[in-house]
Amino acid sequence: MVRGARGVPPEQLWTPEDLSDFLRIPEKTLRDWRFKGYGPQWVRMGKHVRYVPKDVMAWVTGLGDSCAA
């Protein structure tokens, strides 16, 4: 089985901590990005923020597209 951040199966939702570990950036940066409307798509579940790994990968792939010119 393929595992993502902290051994979480990719079909599960990621917490900000999972994404922070995966991208190797501080959780504060993710908070700032959400506030600014930047970064991967996220969902709010009550008071919790979650990320769909497939959406994160699409966002990361899209970053490379913006650099190619």
mmCIF file of N, CA and C in Angstrom:
data_model
loop_
_atom_site.group_PDB
_atom_site.id
_atom_site.type_symbol
_atom_site.label_atom_id
_atom_site.label_comp_id
_atom_site.label_asym_id
_atom_site.label_seq_id
_atom_site.Cartn_x
_atom_site.Cartn_y
_atom_site.Cartn_z
ATOM 1 N N MET A 1 0.835 -1.180 0.000
ATOM 2 C CA MET A 1 0.000 0.000 0.000
ATOM 3 C C MET A 1 0.881 1.246 0.000
ATOM 4 N N VAL A 2 0.569 2.188 -0.860
ATOM 5 C CA VAL A 2 1.302 3.449 -0.926
ATOM 6 C C VAL A 2 0.897 4.311 0.259
ATOM 7 N N ARG A 3 1.853 4.950 0.862
ATOM 8 C CA ARG A 3 1.569 5.805 2.024
ATOM 9 C C ARG A 3 2.031 7.226 1.730
ATOM 10 N N GLY A 4 1.321 8.183 2.275
ATOM 11 C CA GLY A 4 1.667 9.589 2.124
ATOM 12 C C GLY A 4 2.320 10.111 3.392
ATOM 13 N N ALA A 5 1.994 11.338 3.731
ATOM 14 C CA ALA A 5 2.581 11.994 4.894
ATOM 15 C C ALA A 5 2.303 11.199 6.161
ATOM 16 N N ARG A 6 3.323 11.014 6.978
ATOM 17 C CA ARG A 6 3.236 10.303 8.263
ATOM 18 C C ARG A 6 2.570 8.943 8.140
ATOM 19 N N GLY A 7 2.699 8.275 6.991
ATOM 20 C CA GLY A 7 2.154 6.945 6.827
ATOM 21 C C GLY A 7 0.659 6.901 6.612
ATOM 22 N N VAL A 8 0.030 8.035 6.310
ATOM 23 C CA VAL A 8 -1.417 8.074 6.086
ATOM 24 C C VAL A 8 -1.712 7.579 4.676
ATOM 25 N N PRO A 9 -2.604 6.618 4.501
ATOM 26 C CA PRO A 9 -2.953 6.179 3.145
ATOM 27 C C PRO A 9 -3.458 7.356 2.322
ATOM 28 N N PRO A 10 -3.080 7.447 1.043
ATOM 29 C CA PRO A 10 -3.423 8.617 0.238
ATOM 30 C C PRO A 10 -4.915 8.827 0.037
ATOM 31 N N GLU A 11 -5.734 7.797 0.215
ATOM 32 C CA GLU A 11 -7.167 7.989 0.038
ATOM 33 C C GLU A 11 -7.814 8.676 1.242
ATOM 34 N N GLN A 12 -7.070 8.838 2.320
ATOM 35 C CA GLN A 12 -7.599 9.523 3.500
ATOM 36 C C GLN A 12 -7.325 11.020 3.403
ATOM 37 N N LEU A 13 -8.111 11.793 4.119
ATOM 38 C CA LEU A 13 -7.885 13.229 4.165
ATOM 39 C C LEU A 13 -6.658 13.534 5.011
ATOM 40 N N TRP A 14 -5.934 14.581 4.616
ATOM 41 C CA TRP A 14 -4.753 14.998 5.360
ATOM 42 C C TRP A 14 -5.091 16.170 6.267
ATOM 43 N N THR A 15 -4.506 16.180 7.433
ATOM 44 C CA THR A 15 -4.591 17.319 8.336
ATOM 45 C C THR A 15 -3.556 18.356 7.892
ATOM 46 N N PRO A 16 -3.643 19.579 8.402
ATOM 47 C CA PRO A 16 -2.576 20.543 8.103
ATOM 48 C C PRO A 16 -1.198 20.024 8.531
ATOM 49 N N GLU A 17 -1.152 19.279 9.631
ATOM 50 C CA GLU A 17 0.128 18.707 10.064
ATOM 51 C C GLU A 17 0.651 17.697 9.037
ATOM 52 N N ASP A 18 -0.228 16.862 8.494
ATOM 53 C CA ASP A 18 0.173 15.905 7.461
ATOM 54 C C ASP A 18 0.750 16.641 6.255
ATOM 55 N N LEU A 19 0.030 17.682 5.818
ATOM 56 C CA LEU A 19 0.479 18.423 4.633
ATOM 57 C C LEU A 19 1.775 19.162 4.916
ATOM 58 N N SER A 20 1.897 19.707 6.113
ATOM 59 C CA SER A 20 3.133 20.372 6.498
ATOM 60 C C SER A 20 4.313 19.401 6.426
ATOM 61 N N ASP A 21 4.123 18.204 6.931
ATOM 62 C CA ASP A 21 5.169 17.182 6.858
ATOM 63 C C ASP A 21 5.485 16.815 5.414
ATOM 64 N N PHE A 22 4.444 16.659 4.603
ATOM 65 C CA PHE A 22 4.618 16.252 3.212
ATOM 66 C C PHE A 22 5.370 17.318 2.413
ATOM 67 N N LEU A 23 4.966 18.582 2.563
ATOM 68 C CA LEU A 23 5.596 19.668 1.810
ATOM 69 C C LEU A 23 6.854 20.210 2.472
ATOM 70 N N ARG A 24 7.067 19.807 3.729
ATOM 71 C CA ARG A 24 8.206 20.268 4.517
ATOM 72 C C ARG A 24 8.194 21.791 4.670
ATOM 73 N N ILE A 25 7.012 22.297 5.027
ATOM 74 C CA ILE A 25 6.859 23.719 5.306
ATOM 75 C C ILE A 25 6.102 23.850 6.630
ATOM 76 N N PRO A 26 6.233 24.985 7.310
ATOM 77 C CA PRO A 26 5.536 25.153 8.595
ATOM 78 C C PRO A 26 4.017 25.208 8.422
ATOM 79 N N GLU A 27 3.311 24.721 9.441
ATOM 80 C CA GLU A 27 1.846 24.797 9.430
ATOM 81 C C GLU A 27 1.381 26.255 9.352
ATOM 82 N N LYS A 28 2.139 27.178 9.920
ATOM 83 C CA LYS A 28 1.785 28.594 9.860
ATOM 84 C C LYS A 28 1.735 29.073 8.418
ATOM 85 N N THR A 29 2.625 28.583 7.584
ATOM 86 C CA THR A 29 2.604 28.949 6.165
ATOM 87 C C THR A 29 1.302 28.485 5.526
ATOM 88 N N LEU A 30 0.862 27.275 5.849
ATOM 89 C CA LEU A 30 -0.406 26.773 5.310
ATOM 90 C C LEU A 30 -1.567 27.656 5.752
ATOM 91 N N ARG A 31 -1.551 28.074 7.029
ATOM 92 C CA ARG A 31 -2.599 28.980 7.531
ATOM 93 C C ARG A 31 -2.588 30.292 6.757
ATOM 94 N N ASP A 32 -1.398 30.836 6.560
ATOM 95 C CA ASP A 32 -1.267 32.089 5.801
ATOM 96 C C ASP A 32 -1.787 31.914 4.383
ATOM 97 N N TRP A 33 -1.441 30.796 3.744
ATOM 98 C CA TRP A 33 -1.908 30.538 2.381
ATOM 99 C C TRP A 33 -3.422 30.458 2.327
ATOM 100 N N ARG A 34 -4.035 29.768 3.304
ATOM 101 C CA ARG A 34 -5.505 29.673 3.315
ATOM 102 C C ARG A 34 -6.126 31.055 3.437
ATOM 103 N N PHE A 35 -5.576 31.883 4.292
ATOM 104 C CA PHE A 35 -6.089 33.234 4.492
ATOM 105 C C PHE A 35 -5.972 34.060 3.210
ATOM 106 N N LYS A 36 -4.881 33.866 2.467
ATOM 107 C CA LYS A 36 -4.626 34.627 1.241
ATOM 108 C C LYS A 36 -5.284 34.002 0.008
ATOM 109 N N GLY A 37 -5.881 32.818 0.156
ATOM 110 C CA GLY A 37 -6.502 32.159 -0.988
ATOM 111 C C GLY A 37 -5.500 31.478 -1.900
ATOM 112 N N TYR A 38 -4.348 31.128 -1.361
ATOM 113 C CA TYR A 38 -3.300 30.468 -2.120
ATOM 114 C C TYR A 38 -3.147 29.047 -1.592
ATOM 115 N N GLY A 39 -2.440 28.225 -2.331
ATOM 116 C CA GLY A 39 -2.155 26.873 -1.862
ATOM 117 C C GLY A 39 -3.174 25.866 -2.360
ATOM 118 N N PRO A 40 -3.008 24.628 -1.929
ATOM 119 C CA PRO A 40 -3.920 23.574 -2.392
ATOM 120 C C PRO A 40 -5.333 23.773 -1.835
ATOM 121 N N GLN A 41 -6.281 23.242 -2.565
ATOM 122 C CA GLN A 41 -7.677 23.302 -2.141
ATOM 123 C C GLN A 41 -7.825 22.597 -0.798
ATOM 124 N N TRP A 42 -8.691 23.121 0.064
ATOM 125 C CA TRP A 42 -8.905 22.542 1.382
ATOM 126 C C TRP A 42 -10.390 22.563 1.694
ATOM 127 N N VAL A 43 -10.766 21.777 2.682
ATOM 128 C CA VAL A 43 -12.169 21.736 3.119
ATOM 129 C C VAL A 43 -12.211 21.945 4.625
ATOM 130 N N ARG A 44 -13.274 22.606 5.062
ATOM 131 C CA ARG A 44 -13.485 22.795 6.499
ATOM 132 C C ARG A 44 -14.535 21.791 6.943
ATOM 133 N N MET A 45 -14.209 21.073 7.988
ATOM 134 C CA MET A 45 -15.123 20.089 8.572
ATOM 135 C C MET A 45 -15.332 20.519 10.013
ATOM 136 N N GLY A 46 -16.381 21.328 10.231
ATOM 137 C CA GLY A 46 -16.559 21.919 11.543
ATOM 138 C C GLY A 46 -15.434 22.907 11.773
ATOM 139 N N LYS A 47 -14.683 22.718 12.842
ATOM 140 C CA LYS A 47 -13.550 23.607 13.108
ATOM 141 C C LYS A 47 -12.234 23.069 12.543
ATOM 142 N N HIS A 48 -12.295 21.942 11.855
ATOM 143 C CA HIS A 48 -11.096 21.288 11.344
ATOM 144 C C HIS A 48 -10.897 21.550 9.855
ATOM 145 N N VAL A 49 -9.642 21.688 9.461
ATOM 146 C CA VAL A 49 -9.269 21.857 8.063
ATOM 147 C C VAL A 49 -8.664 20.543 7.589
ATOM 148 N N ARG A 50 -9.062 20.122 6.387
ATOM 149 C CA ARG A 50 -8.529 18.890 5.810
ATOM 150 C C ARG A 50 -8.195 19.121 4.338
ATOM 151 N N TYR A 51 -7.260 18.309 3.837
ATOM 152 C CA TYR A 51 -6.826 18.368 2.451
ATOM 153 C C TYR A 51 -7.026 17.002 1.811
ATOM 154 N N VAL A 52 -7.474 16.991 0.563
ATOM 155 C CA VAL A 52 -7.593 15.760 -0.212
ATOM 156 C C VAL A 52 -6.259 15.572 -0.935
ATOM 157 N N PRO A 53 -5.544 14.489 -0.661
ATOM 158 C CA PRO A 53 -4.222 14.304 -1.260
ATOM 159 C C PRO A 53 -4.212 14.468 -2.787
ATOM 160 N N LYS A 54 -5.246 13.980 -3.458
ATOM 161 C CA LYS A 54 -5.321 14.110 -4.925
ATOM 162 C C LYS A 54 -5.320 15.592 -5.330
ATOM 163 N N ASP A 55 -6.021 16.434 -4.572
ATOM 164 C CA ASP A 55 -6.051 17.875 -4.854
ATOM 165 C C ASP A 55 -4.693 18.518 -4.585
ATOM 166 N N VAL A 56 -4.020 18.057 -3.542
ATOM 167 C CA VAL A 56 -2.678 18.572 -3.237
ATOM 168 C C VAL A 56 -1.732 18.252 -4.386
ATOM 169 N N MET A 57 -1.777 17.001 -4.867
ATOM 170 C CA MET A 57 -0.887 16.599 -5.963
ATOM 171 C C MET A 57 -1.182 17.399 -7.226
ATOM 172 N N ALA A 58 -2.461 17.658 -7.505
ATOM 173 C CA ALA A 58 -2.830 18.457 -8.681
ATOM 174 C C ALA A 58 -2.279 19.880 -8.543
ATOM 175 N N TRP A 59 -2.352 20.441 -7.344
ATOM 176 C CA TRP A 59 -1.838 21.786 -7.107
ATOM 177 C C TRP A 59 -0.319 21.817 -7.302
ATOM 178 N N VAL A 60 0.378 20.827 -6.756
ATOM 179 C CA VAL A 60 1.837 20.765 -6.896
ATOM 180 C C VAL A 60 2.216 20.635 -8.362
ATOM 181 N N THR A 61 1.512 19.784 -9.091
ATOM 182 C CA THR A 61 1.784 19.615 -10.521
ATOM 183 C C THR A 61 1.547 20.924 -11.266
ATOM 184 N N GLY A 62 0.491 21.632 -10.902
ATOM 185 C CA GLY A 62 0.179 22.916 -11.532
ATOM 186 C C GLY A 62 1.251 23.968 -11.300
ATOM 187 N N LEU A 63 1.982 23.880 -10.203
ATOM 188 C CA LEU A 63 3.061 24.821 -9.953
ATOM 189 C C LEU A 63 4.140 24.719 -11.027
ATOM 190 N N GLY A 64 4.418 23.495 -11.436
ATOM 191 C CA GLY A 64 5.409 23.286 -12.501
ATOM 192 C C GLY A 64 4.942 23.860 -13.820
ATOM 193 N N ASP A 65 3.636 23.813 -14.088
ATOM 194 C CA ASP A 65 3.088 24.351 -15.328
ATOM 195 C C ASP A 65 3.272 25.854 -15.404
ATOM 196 N N SER A 66 3.179 26.548 -14.264
ATOM 197 C CA SER A 66 3.293 28.002 -14.274
ATOM 198 C C SER A 66 4.736 28.446 -14.489
ATOM 199 N N CYS A 67 5.708 27.561 -14.235
ATOM 200 C CA CYS A 67 7.111 27.895 -14.417
ATOM 201 C C CYS A 67 7.585 27.637 -15.847
ATOM 202 N N ALA A 68 6.911 26.746 -16.546
ATOM 203 C CA ALA A 68 7.314 26.389 -17.910
ATOM 204 C C ALA A 68 6.833 27.452 -18.880
ATOM 205 N N ALA A 69 7.774 28.054 -19.557
ATOM 206 C CA ALA A 69 7.387 29.067 -20.568
ATOM 207 C C ALA A 69 8.464 29.174 -21.607
#
